[in-house]
């Protein structure tokens, strides 16, 4: 199994389309992270004796709570596109007969799928760590004159840990959906539709249903409830994301086992 994972990971990291998509994602992260720096510094400079600041107009909150919330939210914003990277990774299997070659090398398709899933999860974890590191670095630039130690607190590390859970599960969802669809574009459209459903608040009036959508689950898992309207608890969000990833990967494994490897 280690050999299969190593081979699949090497394949992922040598695919130009995956590397380009990852580079674009990281560039987007830098652009997103640059935007709140000046506003955050100005807000901290105007902190009241009770420790509150006004980052969002008309809304004062504790500085520590705001910074911790921004830290995780700034990782999530570019991380919304991680499922697309998963779709690109899976879509390459159906170009030029890559999947057929993989099956000829590893005839046991169940083992092959497990190896691909583990390799994809490891790649997603690595990208997630880089995104978390970038958000920590840029947040440090905003709070270094106030309390940079907050970025290494247990709360901050727990928040980034939750983000890494999202990074892995979201990428696996995009990966698995595309393995079932057998087309990169179809996989991208599918994961984009999930994002659009949440952004458009189609099910916002029914929190129980809204909380079952992957992006809503990510929002519930990661965002600060004092400044965001959430539909469930962080634990519920973690369970939903894990459930989506597990069901999607299982469906992909069945599809690969039953279909012709072409």
mmCIF file of C-alpha atoms in Angstrom:
data_model
loop_
_atom_site.group_PDB
_atom_site.id
_atom_site.type_symbol
_atom_site.label_atom_id
_atom_site.label_comp_id
_atom_site.label_asym_id
_atom_site.label_seq_id
_atom_site.Cartn_x
_atom_site.Cartn_y
_atom_site.Cartn_z
ATOM 1 C CA UNK A 1 0.000 0.000 0.000
ATOM 2 C CA UNK A 2 2.858 2.397 0.798
ATOM 3 C CA UNK A 3 4.198 1.898 -2.715
ATOM 4 C CA UNK A 4 0.789 2.658 -4.227
ATOM 5 C CA UNK A 5 0.399 5.806 -2.153
ATOM 6 C CA UNK A 6 3.911 6.970 -3.024
ATOM 7 C CA UNK A 7 3.270 6.361 -6.720
ATOM 8 C CA UNK A 8 -0.056 8.200 -6.671
ATOM 9 C CA UNK A 9 1.396 11.093 -4.714
ATOM 10 C CA UNK A 10 4.242 11.381 -7.214
ATOM 11 C CA UNK A 11 1.696 11.420 -10.026
ATOM 12 C CA UNK A 12 -0.317 14.175 -8.347
ATOM 13 C CA UNK A 13 2.689 16.387 -7.730
ATOM 14 C CA UNK A 14 3.892 15.975 -11.311
ATOM 15 C CA UNK A 15 0.607 16.938 -13.002
ATOM 16 C CA UNK A 16 0.957 20.456 -14.494
ATOM 17 C CA UNK A 17 -2.770 21.155 -14.184
ATOM 18 C CA UNK A 18 -2.740 20.333 -10.458
ATOM 19 C CA UNK A 19 0.359 22.426 -9.826
ATOM 20 C CA UNK A 20 -1.060 25.384 -11.767
ATOM 21 C CA UNK A 21 -4.383 25.177 -9.914
ATOM 22 C CA UNK A 22 -2.548 25.022 -6.594
ATOM 23 C CA UNK A 23 -0.378 28.012 -7.495
ATOM 24 C CA UNK A 24 -3.479 30.018 -8.471
ATOM 25 C CA UNK A 25 -5.131 29.041 -5.188
ATOM 26 C CA UNK A 26 -2.131 30.208 -3.149
ATOM 27 C CA UNK A 27 -1.935 33.458 -5.121
ATOM 28 C CA UNK A 28 -5.637 34.022 -4.431
ATOM 29 C CA UNK A 29 -4.952 33.393 -0.750
ATOM 30 C CA UNK A 30 -2.295 36.120 -0.703
ATOM 31 C CA UNK A 31 -4.680 38.587 -2.386
ATOM 32 C CA UNK A 32 -7.446 37.759 0.107
ATOM 33 C CA UNK A 33 -5.131 37.991 3.102
ATOM 34 C CA UNK A 34 -3.761 41.388 2.108
ATOM 35 C CA UNK A 35 -7.162 43.078 2.145
ATOM 36 C CA UNK A 36 -7.981 43.224 5.894
ATOM 37 C CA UNK A 37 -4.480 44.079 7.140
ATOM 38 C CA UNK A 38 -4.820 47.857 7.209
ATOM 39 C CA UNK A 39 -8.322 47.732 8.635
ATOM 40 C CA UNK A 40 -7.249 45.315 11.361
ATOM 41 C CA UNK A 41 -4.284 47.465 12.385
ATOM 42 C CA UNK A 42 -6.470 50.575 12.531
ATOM 43 C CA UNK A 43 -9.097 48.747 14.581
ATOM 44 C CA UNK A 44 -6.537 47.498 17.092
ATOM 45 C CA UNK A 45 -5.078 50.999 17.383
ATOM 46 C CA UNK A 46 -8.511 52.241 18.461
ATOM 47 C CA UNK A 47 -9.082 49.532 21.061
ATOM 48 C CA UNK A 48 -11.109 50.588 24.107
ATOM 49 C CA UNK A 49 -10.037 49.849 27.695
ATOM 50 C CA UNK A 50 -12.517 46.956 27.813
ATOM 51 C CA UNK A 51 -10.608 45.221 25.012
ATOM 52 C CA UNK A 52 -13.218 45.746 22.303
ATOM 53 C CA UNK A 53 -12.599 46.994 18.774
ATOM 54 C CA UNK A 54 -14.810 47.937 15.847
ATOM 55 C CA UNK A 55 -13.653 45.966 12.824
ATOM 56 C CA UNK A 56 -17.117 45.646 11.304
ATOM 57 C CA UNK A 57 -18.902 49.000 11.158
ATOM 58 C CA UNK A 58 -21.361 49.411 14.008
ATOM 59 C CA UNK A 59 -20.340 46.199 15.725
ATOM 60 C CA UNK A 60 -17.856 46.099 18.589
ATOM 61 C CA UNK A 61 -16.419 42.841 19.873
ATOM 62 C CA UNK A 62 -13.545 41.519 21.895
ATOM 63 C CA UNK A 63 -10.276 41.849 19.996
ATOM 64 C CA UNK A 64 -9.143 38.307 20.806
ATOM 65 C CA UNK A 65 -12.384 36.798 19.539
ATOM 66 C CA UNK A 66 -12.219 38.829 16.344
ATOM 67 C CA UNK A 67 -8.594 37.966 15.580
ATOM 68 C CA UNK A 68 -9.154 34.255 16.171
ATOM 69 C CA UNK A 69 -12.230 34.347 13.952
ATOM 70 C CA UNK A 70 -10.403 36.203 11.176
ATOM 71 C CA UNK A 71 -7.486 33.789 11.372
ATOM 72 C CA UNK A 72 -9.633 30.783 10.493
ATOM 73 C CA UNK A 73 -11.946 32.664 8.110
ATOM 74 C CA UNK A 74 -8.956 33.883 6.099
ATOM 75 C CA UNK A 75 -7.897 30.257 5.607
ATOM 76 C CA UNK A 76 -11.406 29.214 4.576
ATOM 77 C CA UNK A 77 -11.959 31.882 1.906
ATOM 78 C CA UNK A 78 -9.364 30.603 -0.574
ATOM 79 C CA UNK A 79 -9.996 27.088 0.729
ATOM 80 C CA UNK A 80 -13.430 27.181 -0.902
ATOM 81 C CA UNK A 81 -11.682 26.170 -4.118
ATOM 82 C CA UNK A 82 -9.999 23.060 -2.714
ATOM 83 C CA UNK A 83 -12.750 20.745 -4.062
ATOM 84 C CA UNK A 84 -11.848 21.967 -7.561
ATOM 85 C CA UNK A 85 -8.276 20.796 -7.039
ATOM 86 C CA UNK A 86 -9.690 17.426 -5.987
ATOM 87 C CA UNK A 87 -11.756 17.342 -9.184
ATOM 88 C CA UNK A 88 -8.690 18.138 -11.300
ATOM 89 C CA UNK A 89 -6.678 15.365 -9.624
ATOM 90 C CA UNK A 90 -9.397 12.785 -10.316
ATOM 91 C CA UNK A 91 -10.133 14.071 -13.815
ATOM 92 C CA UNK A 92 -6.585 13.345 -14.951
ATOM 93 C CA UNK A 93 -7.292 9.621 -14.535
ATOM 94 C CA UNK A 94 -9.594 9.702 -17.545
ATOM 95 C CA UNK A 95 -7.202 11.478 -19.871
ATOM 96 C CA UNK A 96 -5.000 9.358 -22.156
ATOM 97 C CA UNK A 97 -6.057 6.153 -20.377
ATOM 98 C CA UNK A 98 -4.271 6.885 -17.101
ATOM 99 C CA UNK A 99 -6.778 4.854 -15.091
ATOM 100 C CA UNK A 100 -6.316 1.834 -17.335
ATOM 101 C CA UNK A 101 -2.557 2.005 -16.847
ATOM 102 C CA UNK A 102 -3.032 2.318 -13.072
ATOM 103 C CA UNK A 103 -5.313 -0.744 -13.024
ATOM 104 C CA UNK A 104 -2.783 -2.756 -15.036
ATOM 105 C CA UNK A 105 -0.118 -1.919 -12.442
ATOM 106 C CA UNK A 106 -2.414 -2.406 -9.411
ATOM 107 C CA UNK A 107 -5.084 -4.945 -10.496
ATOM 108 C CA UNK A 108 -6.859 -4.861 -7.131
ATOM 109 C CA UNK A 109 -9.073 -1.850 -7.735
ATOM 110 C CA UNK A 110 -10.058 -1.476 -4.101
ATOM 111 C CA UNK A 111 -6.408 -1.142 -3.135
ATOM 112 C CA UNK A 112 -5.854 1.285 -6.007
ATOM 113 C CA UNK A 113 -8.717 3.529 -4.935
ATOM 114 C CA UNK A 114 -7.573 3.516 -1.307
ATOM 115 C CA UNK A 115 -4.083 4.494 -2.445
ATOM 116 C CA UNK A 116 -5.460 7.325 -4.576
ATOM 117 C CA UNK A 117 -7.649 8.568 -1.709
ATOM 118 C CA UNK A 118 -4.767 8.565 0.770
ATOM 119 C CA UNK A 119 -2.460 10.333 -1.707
ATOM 120 C CA UNK A 120 -5.115 12.963 -2.460
ATOM 121 C CA UNK A 121 -5.757 13.465 1.252
ATOM 122 C CA UNK A 122 -2.029 13.932 1.898
ATOM 123 C CA UNK A 123 -1.763 16.474 -0.910
ATOM 124 C CA UNK A 124 -4.830 18.316 0.405
ATOM 125 C CA UNK A 125 -3.337 18.296 3.894
ATOM 126 C CA UNK A 126 -0.097 19.808 2.577
ATOM 127 C CA UNK A 127 -1.954 22.556 0.706
ATOM 128 C CA UNK A 128 -4.099 23.172 3.790
ATOM 129 C CA UNK A 129 -0.996 23.547 5.962
ATOM 130 C CA UNK A 130 0.423 26.119 3.526
ATOM 131 C CA UNK A 131 -2.865 28.055 3.539
ATOM 132 C CA UNK A 132 -2.967 27.981 7.348
ATOM 133 C CA UNK A 133 0.650 29.144 7.495
ATOM 134 C CA UNK A 134 -0.101 32.008 5.100
ATOM 135 C CA UNK A 135 -3.100 33.144 7.137
ATOM 136 C CA UNK A 136 -0.992 33.015 10.309
ATOM 137 C CA UNK A 137 1.821 35.001 8.677
ATOM 138 C CA UNK A 138 -0.442 37.763 7.372
ATOM 139 C CA UNK A 139 -2.398 37.902 10.625
ATOM 140 C CA UNK A 140 0.914 38.301 12.455
ATOM 141 C CA UNK A 141 1.635 41.383 10.345
ATOM 142 C CA UNK A 142 -1.666 42.833 11.547
ATOM 143 C CA UNK A 143 -1.334 42.028 15.271
ATOM 144 C CA UNK A 144 2.445 42.096 15.863
ATOM 145 C CA UNK A 145 2.216 45.425 17.713
ATOM 146 C CA UNK A 146 -0.629 44.176 19.893
ATOM 147 C CA UNK A 147 -0.545 40.478 20.859
ATOM 148 C CA UNK A 148 1.186 38.177 18.329
ATOM 149 C CA UNK A 149 1.221 35.358 20.863
ATOM 150 C CA UNK A 150 -2.500 34.846 20.306
ATOM 151 C CA UNK A 151 -1.681 33.227 16.970
ATOM 152 C CA UNK A 152 0.017 30.331 18.801
ATOM 153 C CA UNK A 153 -2.673 29.914 21.450
ATOM 154 C CA UNK A 154 -4.594 26.682 21.897
ATOM 155 C CA UNK A 155 -7.703 28.319 20.411
ATOM 156 C CA UNK A 156 -5.824 29.420 17.285
ATOM 157 C CA UNK A 157 -4.227 26.024 16.752
ATOM 158 C CA UNK A 158 -7.574 24.283 17.280
ATOM 159 C CA UNK A 159 -9.171 26.578 14.705
ATOM 160 C CA UNK A 160 -6.478 25.827 12.147
ATOM 161 C CA UNK A 161 -6.826 22.143 12.961
ATOM 162 C CA UNK A 162 -10.525 22.356 12.101
ATOM 163 C CA UNK A 163 -9.566 24.050 8.861
ATOM 164 C CA UNK A 164 -7.240 21.171 7.973
ATOM 165 C CA UNK A 165 -10.143 18.770 8.511
ATOM 166 C CA UNK A 166 -12.150 20.862 6.072
ATOM 167 C CA UNK A 167 -9.249 20.988 3.573
ATOM 168 C CA UNK A 168 -8.940 17.206 3.449
ATOM 169 C CA UNK A 169 -12.654 16.371 3.378
ATOM 170 C CA UNK A 170 -13.548 19.086 0.843
ATOM 171 C CA UNK A 171 -10.779 17.986 -1.531
ATOM 172 C CA UNK A 172 -11.846 14.351 -1.220
ATOM 173 C CA UNK A 173 -15.439 15.274 -2.020
ATOM 174 C CA UNK A 174 -14.381 16.974 -5.250
ATOM 175 C CA UNK A 175 -12.047 14.060 -6.035
ATOM 176 C CA UNK A 176 -14.668 11.364 -5.431
ATOM 177 C CA UNK A 177 -17.488 13.140 -7.281
ATOM 178 C CA UNK A 178 -15.237 13.445 -10.330
ATOM 179 C CA UNK A 179 -14.235 9.770 -10.179
ATOM 180 C CA UNK A 180 -17.922 8.917 -10.344
ATOM 181 C CA UNK A 181 -18.647 11.454 -13.105
ATOM 182 C CA UNK A 182 -15.477 10.515 -15.073
ATOM 183 C CA UNK A 183 -15.175 14.096 -16.348
ATOM 184 C CA UNK A 184 -13.249 16.962 -14.757
ATOM 185 C CA UNK A 185 -15.744 19.586 -15.906
ATOM 186 C CA UNK A 186 -18.706 17.642 -14.528
ATOM 187 C CA UNK A 187 -16.944 17.287 -11.187
ATOM 188 C CA UNK A 188 -16.145 21.009 -11.062
ATOM 189 C CA UNK A 189 -19.737 21.909 -11.941
ATOM 190 C CA UNK A 190 -21.039 19.586 -9.221
ATOM 191 C CA UNK A 191 -18.868 21.015 -6.438
ATOM 192 C CA UNK A 192 -19.546 24.560 -7.662
ATOM 193 C CA UNK A 193 -23.275 23.846 -7.436
ATOM 194 C CA UNK A 194 -22.870 22.887 -3.768
ATOM 195 C CA UNK A 195 -21.081 26.174 -3.143
ATOM 196 C CA UNK A 196 -23.748 28.136 -5.035
ATOM 197 C CA UNK A 197 -26.570 26.532 -3.052
ATOM 198 C CA UNK A 198 -25.042 27.783 0.178
ATOM 199 C CA UNK A 199 -24.039 31.203 -1.131
ATOM 200 C CA UNK A 200 -27.548 31.774 -2.514
ATOM 201 C CA UNK A 201 -29.012 30.715 0.863
ATOM 202 C CA UNK A 202 -31.500 28.466 -0.906
ATOM 203 C CA UNK A 203 -32.156 26.482 2.273
ATOM 204 C CA UNK A 204 -31.410 29.230 4.792
ATOM 205 C CA UNK A 205 -35.036 29.215 5.944
ATOM 206 C CA UNK A 206 -34.673 25.547 6.930
ATOM 207 C CA UNK A 207 -31.514 25.364 9.097
ATOM 208 C CA UNK A 208 -31.703 21.588 9.494
ATOM 209 C CA UNK A 209 -31.394 21.115 5.726
ATOM 210 C CA UNK A 210 -28.927 23.955 5.227
ATOM 211 C CA UNK A 211 -26.616 22.417 7.827
ATOM 212 C CA UNK A 212 -26.327 19.264 5.694
ATOM 213 C CA UNK A 213 -24.702 21.071 2.745
ATOM 214 C CA UNK A 214 -20.892 20.739 2.634
ATOM 215 C CA UNK A 215 -20.144 24.459 2.563
ATOM 216 C CA UNK A 216 -22.682 25.175 5.271
ATOM 217 C CA UNK A 217 -21.027 22.467 7.352
ATOM 218 C CA UNK A 218 -17.661 24.159 6.771
ATOM 219 C CA UNK A 219 -19.121 27.487 7.841
ATOM 220 C CA UNK A 220 -20.570 25.918 10.992
ATOM 221 C CA UNK A 221 -17.261 24.216 11.721
ATOM 222 C CA UNK A 222 -15.004 27.213 11.231
ATOM 223 C CA UNK A 223 -16.688 30.585 11.535
ATOM 224 C CA UNK A 224 -17.259 32.672 14.640
ATOM 225 C CA UNK A 225 -20.932 32.495 15.780
ATOM 226 C CA UNK A 226 -20.908 36.039 17.190
ATOM 227 C CA UNK A 227 -20.452 37.575 13.716
ATOM 228 C CA UNK A 228 -21.980 34.876 11.495
ATOM 229 C CA UNK A 229 -25.399 33.263 11.285
ATOM 230 C CA UNK A 230 -24.761 29.541 11.688
ATOM 231 C CA UNK A 231 -27.171 26.649 11.277
ATOM 232 C CA UNK A 232 -25.499 24.061 13.541
ATOM 233 C CA UNK A 233 -22.633 23.448 15.951
ATOM 234 C CA UNK A 234 -18.969 22.947 14.970
ATOM 235 C CA UNK A 235 -19.234 19.269 15.932
ATOM 236 C CA UNK A 236 -22.223 18.884 13.619
ATOM 237 C CA UNK A 237 -20.268 20.579 10.832
ATOM 238 C CA UNK A 238 -17.323 18.211 11.309
ATOM 239 C CA UNK A 239 -19.632 15.183 11.211
ATOM 240 C CA UNK A 240 -21.383 16.381 8.044
ATOM 241 C CA UNK A 241 -18.129 17.055 6.188
ATOM 242 C CA UNK A 242 -16.702 13.689 7.233
ATOM 243 C CA UNK A 243 -19.939 11.988 6.211
ATOM 244 C CA UNK A 244 -19.971 13.629 2.779
ATOM 245 C CA UNK A 245 -16.347 12.615 2.178
ATOM 246 C CA UNK A 246 -16.950 9.034 3.339
ATOM 247 C CA UNK A 247 -20.076 8.556 1.214
ATOM 248 C CA UNK A 248 -18.494 10.166 -1.849
ATOM 249 C CA UNK A 249 -15.320 8.081 -1.588
ATOM 250 C CA UNK A 250 -17.344 4.888 -1.101
ATOM 251 C CA UNK A 251 -19.420 5.710 -4.173
ATOM 252 C CA UNK A 252 -16.258 6.383 -6.174
ATOM 253 C CA UNK A 253 -14.751 3.059 -5.081
ATOM 254 C CA UNK A 254 -17.861 1.186 -6.204
ATOM 255 C CA UNK A 255 -17.894 3.048 -9.536
ATOM 256 C CA UNK A 256 -14.239 2.244 -10.246
ATOM 257 C CA UNK A 257 -14.764 -1.425 -9.390
ATOM 258 C CA UNK A 258 -17.826 -1.834 -11.621
ATOM 259 C CA UNK A 259 -16.880 0.258 -14.656
ATOM 260 C CA UNK A 260 -14.456 -0.382 -17.456
ATOM 261 C CA UNK A 261 -11.107 1.258 -16.645
ATOM 262 C CA UNK A 262 -10.988 3.484 -19.714
#
